[in-house]
Short mmCIF file of C-alpha atoms in Angstrom, two decimals:
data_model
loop_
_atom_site.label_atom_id
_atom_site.label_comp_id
_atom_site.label_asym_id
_atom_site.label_seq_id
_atom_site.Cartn_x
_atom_site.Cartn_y
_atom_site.Cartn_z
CA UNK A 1 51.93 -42.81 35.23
CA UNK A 2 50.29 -40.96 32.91
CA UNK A 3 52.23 -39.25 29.75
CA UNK A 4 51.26 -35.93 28.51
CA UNK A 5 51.63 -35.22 24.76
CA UNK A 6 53.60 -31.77 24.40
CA UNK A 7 52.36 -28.18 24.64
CA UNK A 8 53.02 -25.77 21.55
CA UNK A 9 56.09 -24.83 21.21
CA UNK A 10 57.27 -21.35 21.90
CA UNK A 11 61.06 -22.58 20.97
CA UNK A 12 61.60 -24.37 18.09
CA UNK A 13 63.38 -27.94 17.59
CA UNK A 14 63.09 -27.42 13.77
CA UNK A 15 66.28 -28.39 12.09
CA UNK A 16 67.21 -27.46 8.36
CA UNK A 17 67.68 -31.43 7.37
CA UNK A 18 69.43 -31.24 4.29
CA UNK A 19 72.08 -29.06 5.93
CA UNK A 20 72.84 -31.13 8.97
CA UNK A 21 72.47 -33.94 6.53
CA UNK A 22 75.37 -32.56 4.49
CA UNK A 23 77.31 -31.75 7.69
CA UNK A 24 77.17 -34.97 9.39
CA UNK A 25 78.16 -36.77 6.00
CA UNK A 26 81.05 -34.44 5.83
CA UNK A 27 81.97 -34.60 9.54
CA UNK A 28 82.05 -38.63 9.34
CA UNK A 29 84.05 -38.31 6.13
CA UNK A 30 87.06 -35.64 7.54
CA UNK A 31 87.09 -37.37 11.28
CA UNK A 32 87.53 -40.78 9.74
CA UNK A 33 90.04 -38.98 7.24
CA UNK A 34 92.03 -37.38 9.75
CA UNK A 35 92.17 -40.69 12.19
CA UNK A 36 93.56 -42.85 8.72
CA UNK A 37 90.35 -45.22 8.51
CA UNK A 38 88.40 -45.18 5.12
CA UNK A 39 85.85 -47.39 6.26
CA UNK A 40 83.05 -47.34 9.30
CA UNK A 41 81.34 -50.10 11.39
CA UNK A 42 78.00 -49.33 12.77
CA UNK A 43 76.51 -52.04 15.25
CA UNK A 44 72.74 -51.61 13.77
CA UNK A 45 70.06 -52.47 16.49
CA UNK A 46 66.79 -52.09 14.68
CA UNK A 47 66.50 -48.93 16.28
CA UNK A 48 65.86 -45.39 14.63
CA UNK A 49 69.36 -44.44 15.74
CA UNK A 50 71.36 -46.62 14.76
CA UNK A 51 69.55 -46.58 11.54
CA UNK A 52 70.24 -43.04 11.00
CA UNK A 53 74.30 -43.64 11.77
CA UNK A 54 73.90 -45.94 9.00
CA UNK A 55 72.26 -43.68 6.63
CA UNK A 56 74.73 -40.79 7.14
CA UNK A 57 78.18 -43.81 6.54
CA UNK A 58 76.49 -44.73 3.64
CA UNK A 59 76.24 -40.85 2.28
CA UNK A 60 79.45 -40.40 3.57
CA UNK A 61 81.72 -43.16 2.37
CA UNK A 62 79.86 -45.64 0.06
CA UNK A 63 77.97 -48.81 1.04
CA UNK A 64 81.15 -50.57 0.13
CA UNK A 65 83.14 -49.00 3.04
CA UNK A 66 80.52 -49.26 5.84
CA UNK A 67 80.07 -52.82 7.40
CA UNK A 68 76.78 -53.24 9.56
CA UNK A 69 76.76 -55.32 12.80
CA UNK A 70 73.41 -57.11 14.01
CA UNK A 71 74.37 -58.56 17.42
CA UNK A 72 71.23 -60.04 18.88
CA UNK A 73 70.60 -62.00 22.21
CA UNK A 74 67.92 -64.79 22.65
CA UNK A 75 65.88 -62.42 24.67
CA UNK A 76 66.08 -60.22 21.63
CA UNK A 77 62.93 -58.93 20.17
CA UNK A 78 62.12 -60.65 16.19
CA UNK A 79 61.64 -57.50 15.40
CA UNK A 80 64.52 -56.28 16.05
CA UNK A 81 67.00 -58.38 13.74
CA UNK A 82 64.37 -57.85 11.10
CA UNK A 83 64.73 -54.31 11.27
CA UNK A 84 68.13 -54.36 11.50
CA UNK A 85 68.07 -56.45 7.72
CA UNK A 86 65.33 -53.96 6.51
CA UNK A 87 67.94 -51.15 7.21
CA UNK A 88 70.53 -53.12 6.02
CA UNK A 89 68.93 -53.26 2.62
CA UNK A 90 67.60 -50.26 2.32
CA UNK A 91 70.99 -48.51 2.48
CA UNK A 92 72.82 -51.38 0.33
CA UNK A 93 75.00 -52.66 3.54
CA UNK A 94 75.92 -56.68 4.08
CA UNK A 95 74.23 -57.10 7.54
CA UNK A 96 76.94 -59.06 9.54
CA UNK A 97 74.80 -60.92 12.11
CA UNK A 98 76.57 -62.25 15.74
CA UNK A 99 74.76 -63.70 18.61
CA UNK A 100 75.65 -62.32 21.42
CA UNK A 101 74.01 -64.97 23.55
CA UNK A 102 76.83 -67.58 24.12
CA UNK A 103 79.03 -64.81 26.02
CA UNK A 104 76.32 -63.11 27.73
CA UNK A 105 74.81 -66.31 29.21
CA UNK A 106 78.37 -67.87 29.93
CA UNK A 107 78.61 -65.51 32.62
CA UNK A 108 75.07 -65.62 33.78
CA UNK A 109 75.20 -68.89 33.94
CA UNK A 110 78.43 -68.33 36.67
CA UNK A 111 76.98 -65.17 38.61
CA UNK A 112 73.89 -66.06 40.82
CA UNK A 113 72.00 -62.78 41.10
CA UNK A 114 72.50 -61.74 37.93
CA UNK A 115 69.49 -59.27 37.84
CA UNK A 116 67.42 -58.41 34.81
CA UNK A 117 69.02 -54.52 34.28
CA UNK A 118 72.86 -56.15 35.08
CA UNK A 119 72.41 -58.66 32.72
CA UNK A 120 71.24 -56.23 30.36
CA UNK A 121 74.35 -53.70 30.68
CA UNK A 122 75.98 -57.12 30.33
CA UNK A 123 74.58 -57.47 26.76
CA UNK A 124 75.44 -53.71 26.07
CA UNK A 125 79.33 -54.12 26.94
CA UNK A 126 79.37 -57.79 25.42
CA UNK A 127 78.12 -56.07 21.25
CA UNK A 128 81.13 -53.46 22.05
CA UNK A 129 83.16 -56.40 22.30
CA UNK A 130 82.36 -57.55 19.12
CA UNK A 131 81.72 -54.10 17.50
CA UNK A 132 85.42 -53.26 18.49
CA UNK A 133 86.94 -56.93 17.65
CA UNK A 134 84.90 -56.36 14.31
CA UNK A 135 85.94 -53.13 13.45
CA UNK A 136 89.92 -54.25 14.05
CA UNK A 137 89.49 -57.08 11.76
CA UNK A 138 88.09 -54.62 8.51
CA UNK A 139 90.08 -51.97 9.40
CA UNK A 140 87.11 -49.57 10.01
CA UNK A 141 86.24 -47.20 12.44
CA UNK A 142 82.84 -47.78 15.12
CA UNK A 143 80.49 -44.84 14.88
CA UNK A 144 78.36 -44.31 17.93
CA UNK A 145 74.49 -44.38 17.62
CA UNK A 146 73.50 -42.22 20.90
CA UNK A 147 71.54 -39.60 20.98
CA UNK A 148 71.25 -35.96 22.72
CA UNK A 149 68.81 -36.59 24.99
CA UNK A 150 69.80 -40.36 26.17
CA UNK A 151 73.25 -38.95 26.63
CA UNK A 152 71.82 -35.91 29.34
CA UNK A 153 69.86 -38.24 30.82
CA UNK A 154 72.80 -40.60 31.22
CA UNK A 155 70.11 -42.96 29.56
CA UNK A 156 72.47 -45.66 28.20
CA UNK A 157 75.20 -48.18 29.76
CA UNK A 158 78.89 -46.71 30.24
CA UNK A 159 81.34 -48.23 28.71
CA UNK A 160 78.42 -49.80 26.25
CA UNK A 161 76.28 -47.86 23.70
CA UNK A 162 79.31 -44.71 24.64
CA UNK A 163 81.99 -46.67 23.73
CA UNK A 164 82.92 -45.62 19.84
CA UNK A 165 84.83 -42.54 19.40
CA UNK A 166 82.83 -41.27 16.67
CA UNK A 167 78.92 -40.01 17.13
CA UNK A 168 77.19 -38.36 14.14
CA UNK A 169 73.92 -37.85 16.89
CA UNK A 170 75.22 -36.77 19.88
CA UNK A 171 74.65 -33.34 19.41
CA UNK A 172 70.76 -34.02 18.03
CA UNK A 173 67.82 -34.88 20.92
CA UNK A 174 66.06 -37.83 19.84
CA UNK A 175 62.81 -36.28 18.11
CA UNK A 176 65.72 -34.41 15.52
CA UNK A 177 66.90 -38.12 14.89
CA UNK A 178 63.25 -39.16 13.92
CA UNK A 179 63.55 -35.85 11.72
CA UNK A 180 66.56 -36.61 10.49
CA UNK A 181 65.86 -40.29 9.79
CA UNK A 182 62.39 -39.47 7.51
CA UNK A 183 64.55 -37.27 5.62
CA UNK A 184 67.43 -39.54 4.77
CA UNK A 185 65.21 -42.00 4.14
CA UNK A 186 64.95 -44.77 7.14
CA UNK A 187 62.01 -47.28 7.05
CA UNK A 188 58.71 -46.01 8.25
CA UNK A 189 58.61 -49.23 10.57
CA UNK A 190 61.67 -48.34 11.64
CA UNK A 191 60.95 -44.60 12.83
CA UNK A 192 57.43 -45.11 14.22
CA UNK A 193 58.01 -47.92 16.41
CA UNK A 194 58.15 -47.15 20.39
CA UNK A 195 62.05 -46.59 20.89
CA UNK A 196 63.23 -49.43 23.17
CA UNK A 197 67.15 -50.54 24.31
CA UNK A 198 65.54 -54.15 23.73
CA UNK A 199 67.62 -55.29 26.75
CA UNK A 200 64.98 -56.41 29.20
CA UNK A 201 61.33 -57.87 27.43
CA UNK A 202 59.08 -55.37 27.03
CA UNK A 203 60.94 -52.48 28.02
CA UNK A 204 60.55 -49.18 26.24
CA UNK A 205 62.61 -45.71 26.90
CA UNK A 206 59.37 -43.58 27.79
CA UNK A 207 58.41 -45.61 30.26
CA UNK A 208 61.52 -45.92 31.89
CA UNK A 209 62.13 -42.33 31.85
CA UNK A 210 58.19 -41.56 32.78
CA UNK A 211 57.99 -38.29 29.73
CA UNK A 212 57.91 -38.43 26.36
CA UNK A 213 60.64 -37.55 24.08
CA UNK A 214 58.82 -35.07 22.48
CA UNK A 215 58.39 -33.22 26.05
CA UNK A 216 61.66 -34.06 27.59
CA UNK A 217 63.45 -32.63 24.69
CA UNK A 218 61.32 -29.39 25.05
CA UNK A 219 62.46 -29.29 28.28
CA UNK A 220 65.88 -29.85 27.93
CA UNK A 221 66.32 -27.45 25.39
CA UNK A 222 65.38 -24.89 27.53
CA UNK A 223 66.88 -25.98 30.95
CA UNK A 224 69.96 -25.95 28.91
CA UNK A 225 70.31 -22.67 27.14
CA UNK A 226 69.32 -21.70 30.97
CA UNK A 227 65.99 -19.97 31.13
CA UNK A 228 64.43 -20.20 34.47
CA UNK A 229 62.20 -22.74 36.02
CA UNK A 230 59.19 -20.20 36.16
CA UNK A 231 59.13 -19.90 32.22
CA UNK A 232 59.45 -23.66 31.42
CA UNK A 233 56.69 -24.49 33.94
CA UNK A 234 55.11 -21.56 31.90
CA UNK A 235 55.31 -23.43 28.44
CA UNK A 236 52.93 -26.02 30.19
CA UNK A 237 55.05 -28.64 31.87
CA UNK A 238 54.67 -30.07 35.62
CA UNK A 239 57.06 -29.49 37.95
CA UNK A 240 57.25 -32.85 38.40
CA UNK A 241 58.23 -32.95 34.65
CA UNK A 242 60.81 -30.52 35.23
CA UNK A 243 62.38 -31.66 38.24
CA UNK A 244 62.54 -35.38 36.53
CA UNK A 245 64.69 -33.53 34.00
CA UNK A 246 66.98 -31.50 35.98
CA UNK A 247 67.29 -34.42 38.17
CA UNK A 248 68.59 -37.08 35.43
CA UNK A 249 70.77 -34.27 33.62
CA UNK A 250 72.93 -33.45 36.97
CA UNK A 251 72.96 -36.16 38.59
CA UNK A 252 73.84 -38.34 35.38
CA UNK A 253 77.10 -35.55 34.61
CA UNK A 254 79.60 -37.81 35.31
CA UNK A 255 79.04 -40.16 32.70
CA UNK A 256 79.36 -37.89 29.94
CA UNK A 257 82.94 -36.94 31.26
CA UNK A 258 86.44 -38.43 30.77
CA UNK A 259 88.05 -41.10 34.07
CA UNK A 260 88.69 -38.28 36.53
CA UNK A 261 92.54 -38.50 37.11
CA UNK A 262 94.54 -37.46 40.48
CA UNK A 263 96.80 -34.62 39.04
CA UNK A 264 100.26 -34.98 40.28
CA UNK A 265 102.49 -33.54 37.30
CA UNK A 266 102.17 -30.64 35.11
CA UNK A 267 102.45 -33.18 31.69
CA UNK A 268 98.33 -34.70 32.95
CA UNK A 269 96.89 -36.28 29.94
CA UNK A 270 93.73 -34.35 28.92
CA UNK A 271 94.73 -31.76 31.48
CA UNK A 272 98.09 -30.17 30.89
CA UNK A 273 99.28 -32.46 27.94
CA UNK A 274 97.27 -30.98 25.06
CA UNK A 275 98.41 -31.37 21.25
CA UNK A 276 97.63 -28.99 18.49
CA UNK A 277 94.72 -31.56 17.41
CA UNK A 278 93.20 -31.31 20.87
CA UNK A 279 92.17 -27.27 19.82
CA UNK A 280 90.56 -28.23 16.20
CA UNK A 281 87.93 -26.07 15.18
#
């Protein structure tokens, strides 16, 4: 398939860095704060993402309180553990480094079938096992790494790269990350390089998803704030684009949501049984 670069813009992405800088330090500081952790854990793939998470702990409580997690597999890419040390370094952080390869292929090696895309959501879930196990024994917090747009697209594995309770980029599509990451600093290497999950060989997220970030976040942006189909097709997308989009965004809805639970009592957790910290502004 052929990918289009992006038409101009009549909506920008633009963000005013230094202030969602500042935020996101502050809102990692005050959640952590309020939740009795001083110190973060950030499982650091390589990845622009991640890398920015790791940037914004740093600002936002010290090299000394963050601890960084490599967790590679044998099917790894090199590069990807060398980024992860580049980062590392450039934002003073020990890199912790844990092969994941031992658990992952102790159950491969006991389910016949195992496909390629399994076995990679089985690498996913195994570096939240660690991340978690980790983050108990320093008595530090995990901060998601997901983005905007992988998390409308439902573009990551449940109960794997969603796990952490804290995400700095979840509210920023993934060309404000590269943005945000030039601005605080990340590795060139790190920020040009084709974004990948690095869990099959040779897999990269724009292929999977057949559209460029650049374009999918235009999209997005718009299909969101809900302008109608006639005016994004205006801007210069296909409808092909646009249905792609639409498509992954409602069909993925689900994932971004809480365990749907049968309602039998008026006391429902995360229904009915709401505390005062459940309304923070």
């Amino acid at each position: 398939m052929r990918i289009l670069e992006a038409p101009p813009l009549r909506e920008t992405l633009d963000l005013n860095l230094p202030l969602v800088a500042d935020f996101l330090t502050r809102f990692i500081r005050e959640e952590l704060a309020w939740r009795g952790y001083k110190k973060a854990i950030v499982a650091v793939s390589g990845g622009v993402d991640s890398a920015t998470t790791l940037a914004l702990a740093v600002r936002a409580l010290g090299p000394e309180n963050v601890h960084a997690l490599a967790l590679p597999h044998r099917d790894s890419s090199p590069l990807s553990l060398e980024h992860a040390q580049l980062v590392a370094k450039t934002f003073g952080v020990e890199l912790e480094v844990v092969d994941i390869t031992p658990m992952v292929e102790g159950y491969a090696e006991k389910t016949p079938g195992l496909t390629p895309r399994r076995k990679g959501n089985v690498m996913a879930r195994a570096r939240m096992i660690v991340l978690f196990d980790k983050a108990e024994a320093y008595r530090a917090l995990p901060l998601g790494t997901g983005n905007k747009t992988e998390r409308l697209f439902g573009y990551y594995t449940w109960h794997g790269d969603d796990a952490p309770p804290l995400n700095p980029l979840g509210d920023l599509y993934k060309t404000q990350v590269w943005a945000l990451a030039r601005h605080l600093g990340v590795p060139e290497v790190v920020v040009e390089k084709a974004p990948t999950a690095d869990l099959e060989p040779g897999q990269t997220d724009e292929a999977d998803l057949g559209l460029r970030y650049l374009r999918a976040d235009v999209i997005l942006e718009h299909y969101l704030k809900g302008y109608p189909d006639a005016y994004i097709l205006g801007l210069g997308f296909t409808e092909e684009e646009l249905g792609r989009v639409k498509e992954r965004v409602n069909r993925t809805h689900w994932k971004r949501a809480l365990p749907t639970v049968a309602l039998l009592s008026p006391t429902a957790i995360g229904e009915f049984y709401l505390r005062p910290l459940d309304y923070r502004v």
